[in-house]
mmCIF file of C-alpha atoms in Angstrom:
data_model
loop_
_atom_site.group_PDB
_atom_site.id
_atom_site.type_symbol
_atom_site.label_atom_id
_atom_site.label_comp_id
_atom_site.label_asym_id
_atom_site.label_seq_id
_atom_site.Cartn_x
_atom_site.Cartn_y
_atom_site.Cartn_z
ATOM 1 C CA UNK P 1 0.000 0.000 0.000
ATOM 2 C CA UNK P 2 1.258 3.509 -0.777
ATOM 3 C CA UNK P 3 2.660 5.295 2.283
ATOM 4 C CA UNK P 4 0.182 8.206 2.044
ATOM 5 C CA UNK P 5 -2.709 5.757 2.077
ATOM 6 C CA UNK P 6 -1.265 4.018 5.113
ATOM 7 C CA UNK P 7 -0.915 7.332 6.909
ATOM 8 C CA UNK P 8 -4.514 8.305 6.101
ATOM 9 C CA UNK P 9 -5.763 4.995 7.471
ATOM 10 C CA UNK P 10 -3.736 5.550 10.627
ATOM 11 C CA UNK P 11 -5.174 8.987 11.295
ATOM 12 C CA UNK P 12 -8.754 8.084 10.358
ATOM 13 C CA UNK P 13 -8.990 5.042 12.607
ATOM 14 C CA UNK P 14 -10.818 5.285 15.908
ATOM 15 C CA UNK P 15 -9.636 4.433 19.400
ATOM 16 C CA UNK P 16 -10.387 1.626 21.782
ATOM 17 C CA UNK P 17 -9.570 0.887 25.395
ATOM 18 C CA UNK P 18 -10.820 2.008 28.766
ATOM 19 C CA UNK P 19 -8.148 4.520 29.821
ATOM 20 C CA UNK P 20 -8.071 7.531 27.529
ATOM 21 C CA UNK P 21 -5.651 10.394 27.976
ATOM 22 C CA UNK P 22 -6.289 13.969 26.864
ATOM 23 C CA UNK P 23 -4.158 17.084 26.128
ATOM 24 C CA UNK P 24 -2.103 18.714 28.883
ATOM 25 C CA UNK P 25 -3.901 21.841 30.189
ATOM 26 C CA UNK P 26 -0.591 23.642 30.813
ATOM 27 C CA UNK P 27 -0.041 23.665 27.037
ATOM 28 C CA UNK P 28 -3.328 25.387 26.326
ATOM 29 C CA UNK P 29 -1.993 27.779 23.662
ATOM 30 C CA UNK P 30 1.091 28.138 21.476
ATOM 31 C CA UNK P 31 2.705 30.624 23.850
ATOM 32 C CA UNK P 32 2.334 28.391 26.893
ATOM 33 C CA UNK P 33 6.074 27.976 27.257
ATOM 34 C CA UNK P 34 7.737 24.575 27.622
ATOM 35 C CA UNK P 35 11.386 23.562 27.962
ATOM 36 C CA UNK P 36 13.489 20.411 27.604
ATOM 37 C CA UNK P 37 16.585 20.729 29.784
ATOM 38 C CA UNK P 38 18.865 17.892 30.888
ATOM 39 C CA UNK P 39 21.613 19.861 32.634
ATOM 40 C CA UNK P 40 22.368 20.299 36.350
ATOM 41 C CA UNK P 41 19.702 22.075 38.377
ATOM 42 C CA UNK P 42 21.198 24.835 40.490
ATOM 43 C CA UNK P 43 19.202 27.492 42.325
ATOM 44 C CA UNK P 44 19.660 29.808 39.351
ATOM 45 C CA UNK P 45 18.474 27.133 36.927
ATOM 46 C CA UNK P 46 15.511 26.375 39.179
ATOM 47 C CA UNK P 47 14.469 30.018 39.027
ATOM 48 C CA UNK P 48 14.712 29.955 35.227
ATOM 49 C CA UNK P 49 12.743 26.708 34.893
ATOM 50 C CA UNK P 50 9.960 28.233 36.988
ATOM 51 C CA UNK P 51 9.276 30.654 34.110
ATOM 52 C CA UNK P 52 7.992 27.795 31.969
ATOM 53 C CA UNK P 53 4.531 26.205 32.120
ATOM 54 C CA UNK P 54 6.015 22.746 31.528
ATOM 55 C CA UNK P 55 9.576 21.543 32.048
ATOM 56 C CA UNK P 56 11.128 18.276 30.905
ATOM 57 C CA UNK P 57 14.162 17.467 33.047
ATOM 58 C CA UNK P 58 16.594 14.576 33.439
ATOM 59 C CA UNK P 59 15.814 12.495 36.550
ATOM 60 C CA UNK P 60 19.495 12.120 37.448
ATOM 61 C CA UNK P 61 19.845 15.893 37.749
ATOM 62 C CA UNK P 62 16.939 16.692 40.084
ATOM 63 C CA UNK P 63 15.903 16.125 43.675
ATOM 64 C CA UNK P 64 12.361 15.653 44.997
ATOM 65 C CA UNK P 65 12.634 19.030 46.743
ATOM 66 C CA UNK P 66 13.506 20.778 43.480
ATOM 67 C CA UNK P 67 10.628 19.124 41.655
ATOM 68 C CA UNK P 68 8.243 20.114 44.449
ATOM 69 C CA UNK P 69 9.484 23.705 44.343
ATOM 70 C CA UNK P 70 8.793 23.926 40.610
ATOM 71 C CA UNK P 71 5.351 22.418 41.035
ATOM 72 C CA UNK P 72 4.555 24.824 43.868
ATOM 73 C CA UNK P 73 5.262 27.675 41.471
ATOM 74 C CA UNK P 74 2.898 26.236 38.868
ATOM 75 C CA UNK P 75 5.315 24.405 36.553
ATOM 76 C CA UNK P 76 4.322 20.947 35.345
ATOM 77 C CA UNK P 77 7.405 18.701 35.585
ATOM 78 C CA UNK P 78 8.075 15.698 33.358
ATOM 79 C CA UNK P 79 11.261 13.616 33.380
ATOM 80 C CA UNK P 80 13.137 11.784 30.663
ATOM 81 C CA UNK P 81 12.548 8.043 30.271
ATOM 82 C CA UNK P 82 14.004 5.979 27.438
ATOM 83 C CA UNK P 83 11.691 3.349 25.964
ATOM 84 C CA UNK P 84 14.077 1.642 23.548
ATOM 85 C CA UNK P 85 17.656 2.460 24.543
ATOM 86 C CA UNK P 86 19.723 1.856 27.666
ATOM 87 C CA UNK P 87 22.404 4.440 28.413
ATOM 88 C CA UNK P 88 25.086 3.023 30.716
ATOM 89 C CA UNK P 89 27.681 5.779 30.220
ATOM 90 C CA UNK P 90 30.402 3.538 28.829
ATOM 91 C CA UNK P 91 29.690 0.442 30.910
ATOM 92 C CA UNK P 92 29.289 -2.864 29.055
ATOM 93 C CA UNK P 93 25.827 -4.357 28.528
ATOM 94 C CA UNK P 94 24.301 -5.843 31.672
ATOM 95 C CA UNK P 95 24.383 -9.604 32.166
ATOM 96 C CA UNK P 96 20.774 -9.952 33.304
ATOM 97 C CA UNK P 97 19.366 -13.355 32.395
ATOM 98 C CA UNK P 98 22.411 -14.076 30.188
ATOM 99 C CA UNK P 99 20.298 -15.189 27.232
ATOM 100 C CA UNK P 100 21.085 -12.267 24.956
ATOM 101 C CA UNK P 101 21.688 -10.503 22.823
ATOM 102 C CA UNK P 102 18.592 -11.300 20.799
ATOM 103 C CA UNK P 103 18.962 -11.884 17.072
ATOM 104 C CA UNK P 104 16.098 -11.196 14.645
ATOM 105 C CA UNK P 105 16.140 -13.825 11.902
ATOM 106 C CA UNK P 106 13.444 -12.091 9.874
ATOM 107 C CA UNK P 107 10.482 -13.804 11.491
ATOM 108 C CA UNK P 108 11.277 -14.427 15.147
ATOM 109 C CA UNK P 109 13.600 -13.684 18.060
ATOM 110 C CA UNK P 110 16.575 -16.003 18.553
ATOM 111 C CA UNK P 111 18.542 -15.838 21.811
ATOM 112 C CA UNK P 112 22.308 -15.959 21.256
ATOM 113 C CA UNK P 113 23.228 -16.911 24.859
ATOM 114 C CA UNK P 114 26.328 -14.697 25.051
ATOM 115 C CA UNK P 115 25.990 -13.739 28.713
ATOM 116 C CA UNK P 116 24.149 -10.434 28.356
ATOM 117 C CA UNK P 117 20.501 -9.669 28.960
ATOM 118 C CA UNK P 118 17.954 -10.974 26.486
ATOM 119 C CA UNK P 119 16.464 -7.487 26.079
ATOM 120 C CA UNK P 120 19.426 -6.252 24.014
ATOM 121 C CA UNK P 121 19.032 -6.369 20.237
ATOM 122 C CA UNK P 122 21.532 -7.773 17.762
ATOM 123 C CA UNK P 123 19.581 -7.425 14.523
ATOM 124 C CA UNK P 124 22.626 -8.300 12.416
ATOM 125 C CA UNK P 125 23.033 -11.556 14.324
ATOM 126 C CA UNK P 126 26.779 -10.927 14.578
ATOM 127 C CA UNK P 127 27.088 -11.586 18.298
ATOM 128 C CA UNK P 128 27.329 -7.910 19.296
ATOM 129 C CA UNK P 129 24.764 -5.772 21.081
ATOM 130 C CA UNK P 130 23.457 -3.015 18.804
ATOM 131 C CA UNK P 131 24.630 0.500 19.709
ATOM 132 C CA UNK P 132 22.943 3.789 18.837
ATOM 133 C CA UNK P 133 25.534 6.317 17.736
ATOM 134 C CA UNK P 134 26.631 8.963 18.549
ATOM 135 C CA UNK P 135 25.113 8.419 22.000
ATOM 136 C CA UNK P 136 26.641 5.007 22.738
ATOM 137 C CA UNK P 137 23.371 3.605 24.094
ATOM 138 C CA UNK P 138 22.267 -0.010 23.674
ATOM 139 C CA UNK P 139 19.148 -0.793 21.611
ATOM 140 C CA UNK P 140 16.522 -2.670 23.631
ATOM 141 C CA UNK P 141 13.562 -4.884 22.773
ATOM 142 C CA UNK P 142 10.257 -3.210 23.691
ATOM 143 C CA UNK P 143 8.546 -6.573 23.424
ATOM 144 C CA UNK P 144 10.762 -8.113 26.101
ATOM 145 C CA UNK P 145 9.036 -8.462 29.480
ATOM 146 C CA UNK P 146 12.302 -7.977 31.409
ATOM 147 C CA UNK P 147 12.982 -4.676 29.639
ATOM 148 C CA UNK P 148 9.436 -3.459 30.213
ATOM 149 C CA UNK P 149 9.765 -4.152 33.908
ATOM 150 C CA UNK P 150 13.166 -2.446 34.009
ATOM 151 C CA UNK P 151 11.727 0.715 32.441
ATOM 152 C CA UNK P 152 9.119 0.800 35.180
ATOM 153 C CA UNK P 153 11.114 -0.156 38.269
ATOM 154 C CA UNK P 154 14.857 0.258 37.672
ATOM 155 C CA UNK P 155 17.018 2.350 40.020
ATOM 156 C CA UNK P 156 20.504 1.036 39.157
ATOM 157 C CA UNK P 157 22.532 3.071 36.603
ATOM 158 C CA UNK P 158 19.374 4.939 35.544
ATOM 159 C CA UNK P 159 15.898 5.652 36.905
ATOM 160 C CA UNK P 160 12.656 4.023 35.836
ATOM 161 C CA UNK P 161 9.106 5.338 35.832
ATOM 162 C CA UNK P 162 8.287 4.345 39.414
ATOM 163 C CA UNK P 163 11.166 6.402 40.773
ATOM 164 C CA UNK P 164 10.366 9.365 38.526
ATOM 165 C CA UNK P 165 6.700 9.479 39.460
ATOM 166 C CA UNK P 166 6.649 8.219 43.040
ATOM 167 C CA UNK P 167 10.023 9.168 44.540
ATOM 168 C CA UNK P 168 11.063 12.187 42.491
ATOM 169 C CA UNK P 169 7.408 13.240 42.402
ATOM 170 C CA UNK P 170 7.212 14.337 38.776
ATOM 171 C CA UNK P 171 3.911 15.001 37.031
ATOM 172 C CA UNK P 172 4.695 12.663 34.176
ATOM 173 C CA UNK P 173 7.106 11.030 31.761
ATOM 174 C CA UNK P 174 8.861 12.201 28.601
ATOM 175 C CA UNK P 175 9.024 8.963 26.615
ATOM 176 C CA UNK P 176 12.062 9.142 24.367
ATOM 177 C CA UNK P 177 13.709 6.813 21.793
ATOM 178 C CA UNK P 178 10.428 5.252 20.614
ATOM 179 C CA UNK P 179 11.315 6.635 17.193
ATOM 180 C CA UNK P 180 13.945 3.895 16.892
ATOM 181 C CA UNK P 181 11.100 1.666 15.718
ATOM 182 C CA UNK P 182 10.388 3.940 12.754
ATOM 183 C CA UNK P 183 9.036 2.002 9.776
ATOM 184 C CA UNK P 184 11.935 3.428 7.748
ATOM 185 C CA UNK P 185 14.673 2.148 10.061
ATOM 186 C CA UNK P 186 16.412 -1.079 11.038
ATOM 187 C CA UNK P 187 13.941 -1.802 13.837
ATOM 188 C CA UNK P 188 10.701 -1.326 11.904
ATOM 189 C CA UNK P 189 9.643 -4.847 12.880
ATOM 190 C CA UNK P 190 9.423 -3.671 16.521
ATOM 191 C CA UNK P 191 6.857 -0.910 15.853
ATOM 192 C CA UNK P 192 3.878 -2.864 17.151
ATOM 193 C CA UNK P 193 5.753 -3.900 20.301
ATOM 194 C CA UNK P 194 6.783 -0.286 20.935
ATOM 195 C CA UNK P 195 3.232 0.983 20.446
ATOM 196 C CA UNK P 196 1.963 -1.724 22.788
ATOM 197 C CA UNK P 197 4.630 -0.785 25.344
ATOM 198 C CA UNK P 198 3.329 2.796 25.309
ATOM 199 C CA UNK P 199 -0.127 1.430 26.047
ATOM 200 C CA UNK P 200 1.345 -0.728 28.810
ATOM 201 C CA UNK P 201 3.011 2.298 30.417
ATOM 202 C CA UNK P 202 -0.158 4.366 30.109
ATOM 203 C CA UNK P 203 -2.275 1.732 31.805
ATOM 204 C CA UNK P 204 0.327 1.216 34.539
ATOM 205 C CA UNK P 205 0.047 4.778 35.847
ATOM 206 C CA UNK P 206 -2.904 7.025 36.728
ATOM 207 C CA UNK P 207 -4.386 9.501 34.288
ATOM 208 C CA UNK P 208 -3.114 12.464 36.283
ATOM 209 C CA UNK P 209 0.449 11.406 35.412
ATOM 210 C CA UNK P 210 1.099 12.788 31.942
ATOM 211 C CA UNK P 211 2.828 10.945 29.103
ATOM 212 C CA UNK P 212 4.590 12.971 26.400
ATOM 213 C CA UNK P 213 5.841 10.814 23.543
ATOM 214 C CA UNK P 214 8.798 11.848 21.432
ATOM 215 C CA UNK P 215 8.228 10.333 18.001
ATOM 216 C CA UNK P 216 4.553 9.408 17.722
ATOM 217 C CA UNK P 217 4.468 10.334 14.031
ATOM 218 C CA UNK P 218 6.448 7.187 13.256
ATOM 219 C CA UNK P 219 3.602 4.893 14.241
ATOM 220 C CA UNK P 220 1.879 4.985 10.875
ATOM 221 C CA UNK P 221 2.625 1.619 9.338
ATOM 222 C CA UNK P 222 -0.635 0.001 10.355
ATOM 223 C CA UNK P 223 -4.115 1.292 11.070
ATOM 224 C CA UNK P 224 -3.981 -0.385 14.477
ATOM 225 C CA UNK P 225 -1.416 2.064 15.846
ATOM 226 C CA UNK P 226 -3.858 4.943 16.126
ATOM 227 C CA UNK P 227 -5.993 2.745 18.373
ATOM 228 C CA UNK P 228 -2.980 1.913 20.501
ATOM 229 C CA UNK P 229 -1.010 5.163 20.662
ATOM 230 C CA UNK P 230 -3.381 8.129 20.508
ATOM 231 C CA UNK P 231 -5.564 7.419 23.557
ATOM 232 C CA UNK P 232 -2.523 6.520 25.630
ATOM 233 C CA UNK P 233 -0.516 9.754 25.442
ATOM 234 C CA UNK P 234 -1.196 13.316 26.562
ATOM 235 C CA UNK P 235 1.281 15.031 24.249
ATOM 236 C CA UNK P 236 3.491 14.348 21.272
ATOM 237 C CA UNK P 237 6.849 16.020 20.788
ATOM 238 C CA UNK P 238 7.965 16.497 17.199
ATOM 239 C CA UNK P 239 11.729 16.599 17.405
ATOM 240 C CA UNK P 240 13.455 17.981 14.294
ATOM 241 C CA UNK P 241 10.294 19.256 12.637
ATOM 242 C CA UNK P 242 12.057 22.214 10.991
ATOM 243 C CA UNK P 243 15.704 21.539 11.831
ATOM 244 C CA UNK P 244 18.231 18.749 11.939
ATOM 245 C CA UNK P 245 21.572 18.791 13.740
ATOM 246 C CA UNK P 246 24.765 18.447 11.736
ATOM 247 C CA UNK P 247 27.255 16.676 14.015
ATOM 248 C CA UNK P 248 30.132 17.485 11.648
ATOM 249 C CA UNK P 249 29.650 21.260 11.640
ATOM 250 C CA UNK P 250 28.060 21.198 15.116
ATOM 251 C CA UNK P 251 25.158 23.435 14.181
ATOM 252 C CA UNK P 252 21.567 23.239 13.056
ATOM 253 C CA UNK P 253 20.385 22.975 9.463
ATOM 254 C CA UNK P 254 16.969 23.094 7.857
ATOM 255 C CA UNK P 255 15.733 19.519 7.743
ATOM 256 C CA UNK P 256 15.740 17.945 4.267
ATOM 257 C CA UNK P 257 12.368 16.502 5.282
ATOM 258 C CA UNK P 258 10.817 19.846 6.189
ATOM 259 C CA UNK P 259 8.645 20.254 3.103
ATOM 260 C CA UNK P 260 7.258 16.745 3.571
ATOM 261 C CA UNK P 261 6.814 17.420 7.291
ATOM 262 C CA UNK P 262 4.887 20.636 6.694
ATOM 263 C CA UNK P 263 2.647 19.716 3.789
ATOM 264 C CA UNK P 264 2.032 16.000 4.306
ATOM 265 C CA UNK P 265 2.603 15.030 7.929
ATOM 266 C CA UNK P 266 1.652 18.141 9.915
ATOM 267 C CA UNK P 267 -1.953 18.381 8.616
ATOM 268 C CA UNK P 268 -2.539 14.729 9.475
ATOM 269 C CA UNK P 269 -0.922 15.109 12.872
ATOM 270 C CA UNK P 270 -3.030 18.175 13.667
ATOM 271 C CA UNK P 271 -6.148 16.284 12.665
ATOM 272 C CA UNK P 272 -5.168 13.443 14.965
ATOM 273 C CA UNK P 273 -4.364 15.770 17.853
ATOM 274 C CA UNK P 274 -7.745 17.507 17.567
ATOM 275 C CA UNK P 275 -9.749 14.315 18.029
ATOM 276 C CA UNK P 276 -11.686 13.822 21.301
ATOM 277 C CA UNK P 277 -8.963 11.496 22.607
ATOM 278 C CA UNK P 278 -6.190 13.546 21.023
ATOM 279 C CA UNK P 279 -3.158 15.214 22.526
ATOM 280 C CA UNK P 280 -1.067 18.365 22.736
ATOM 281 C CA UNK P 281 1.657 18.852 20.125
ATOM 282 C CA UNK P 282 5.018 20.454 20.901
ATOM 283 C CA UNK P 283 8.095 20.899 18.727
ATOM 284 C CA UNK P 284 11.759 20.622 19.650
ATOM 285 C CA UNK P 285 14.305 22.033 17.206
ATOM 286 C CA UNK P 286 18.043 22.594 17.479
ATOM 287 C CA UNK P 287 19.912 25.773 16.537
ATOM 288 C CA UNK P 288 22.902 27.642 17.871
ATOM 289 C CA UNK P 289 22.015 31.013 19.455
ATOM 290 C CA UNK P 290 23.913 32.731 16.634
ATOM 291 C CA UNK P 291 21.585 31.232 13.992
ATOM 292 C CA UNK P 292 19.063 34.009 14.471
ATOM 293 C CA UNK P 293 17.522 33.983 10.982
ATOM 294 C CA UNK P 294 16.831 30.249 11.173
ATOM 295 C CA UNK P 295 15.395 30.633 14.673
ATOM 296 C CA UNK P 296 12.991 33.349 13.511
ATOM 297 C CA UNK P 297 11.810 31.146 10.655
ATOM 298 C CA UNK P 298 11.487 28.145 12.976
ATOM 299 C CA UNK P 299 9.210 30.142 15.271
ATOM 300 C CA UNK P 300 7.171 31.212 12.267
ATOM 301 C CA UNK P 301 6.790 27.621 11.099
ATOM 302 C CA UNK P 302 5.893 26.151 14.503
ATOM 303 C CA UNK P 303 4.172 28.714 16.726
ATOM 304 C CA UNK P 304 2.698 30.997 14.069
ATOM 305 C CA UNK P 305 1.766 28.512 11.355
ATOM 306 C CA UNK P 306 1.087 25.291 13.256
ATOM 307 C CA UNK P 307 0.013 26.807 16.607
ATOM 308 C CA UNK P 308 2.297 24.373 18.439
ATOM 309 C CA UNK P 309 4.225 24.934 21.635
ATOM 310 C CA UNK P 310 7.840 25.252 20.524
ATOM 311 C CA UNK P 311 11.204 25.073 22.221
ATOM 312 C CA UNK P 312 14.541 25.797 20.555
ATOM 313 C CA UNK P 313 17.910 24.783 21.996
ATOM 314 C CA UNK P 314 21.073 22.960 20.932
ATOM 315 C CA UNK P 315 21.420 19.208 20.739
ATOM 316 C CA UNK P 316 23.118 18.915 24.148
ATOM 317 C CA UNK P 317 19.901 20.032 25.872
ATOM 318 C CA UNK P 318 22.162 21.548 28.493
ATOM 319 C CA UNK P 319 21.256 25.225 28.115
ATOM 320 C CA UNK P 320 18.207 27.285 28.973
ATOM 321 C CA UNK P 321 17.213 29.273 25.916
ATOM 322 C CA UNK P 322 14.779 32.186 25.701
ATOM 323 C CA UNK P 323 14.149 32.840 21.997
ATOM 324 C CA UNK P 324 10.610 31.457 22.063
ATOM 325 C CA UNK P 325 9.818 33.252 25.318
ATOM 326 C CA UNK P 326 11.087 36.518 23.864
ATOM 327 C CA UNK P 327 8.925 36.074 20.779
ATOM 328 C CA UNK P 328 5.849 35.250 22.841
ATOM 329 C CA UNK P 329 6.373 38.160 25.225
ATOM 330 C CA UNK P 330 6.759 40.627 22.354
ATOM 331 C CA UNK P 331 3.772 39.231 20.445
ATOM 332 C CA UNK P 332 1.565 39.393 23.524
ATOM 333 C CA UNK P 333 2.546 43.014 24.088
ATOM 334 C CA UNK P 334 1.886 44.015 20.484
#
């Protein structure tokens, strides 16, 4: 079937299930500011984060007291959680059950029994755990029950959902790396498992704990995905809508996919988001502060044209940037 037809089927299909999530009230309009920041949280940073309606932080950088202080000031706080990659900061893959890595032979999973956990992928079947560059993280199987439990309960090397929501006290989860199961990538065969894992996470936590998914637009290969994904998230983050990061020149560039994003994908995404069980849409693009012309155009394409909540930073996510806030403040005054 032609890709456009598949996409139309995806967005036209209805939803099923008993637990349905809805858009995040804090993102009520395009100038309801949000931020994605993974750097250390000092008192100065805390004061800056409090200026945003919604903040995505890294759980390793925050304390429960800092999260509570932000919430007291009216900021909704979500924390990073990887759904398909394990970042061990240079450590080797974990031993776990010792059955892995898992090879995909084209039709089924085959355990290679090389003394690492079975939730690690080796799609080339070469005896080595797959690594996502340039980050150095290990690719994980969203259909593996051990991995699913780890994402919920882990506290060793990285923090799972239980810690983020119950100990750190965050208002929700920023579900990253699900885009690894893109139908155009090496792990396209995992797309259903990843979509089902999102549903699993949604049904594991109460509705007042928000789920923002980074990469929902990739779940378009089958009509079923709309039934699985849409009612189980509160927001979708479109990373690299207008930009893409060039790791050679270390700066942002206009995405080669932007025209397709704007004229084919965005209208369908907006239609999906506007449904009764739809979700908020935010964008996350990467530019250096010196790329002022590109930043102005990015704001025009996201906030002005699409009416999305936008945030612009660099790919490190370690700086607090104010370009969108400055635009919104000036436009509200005018």
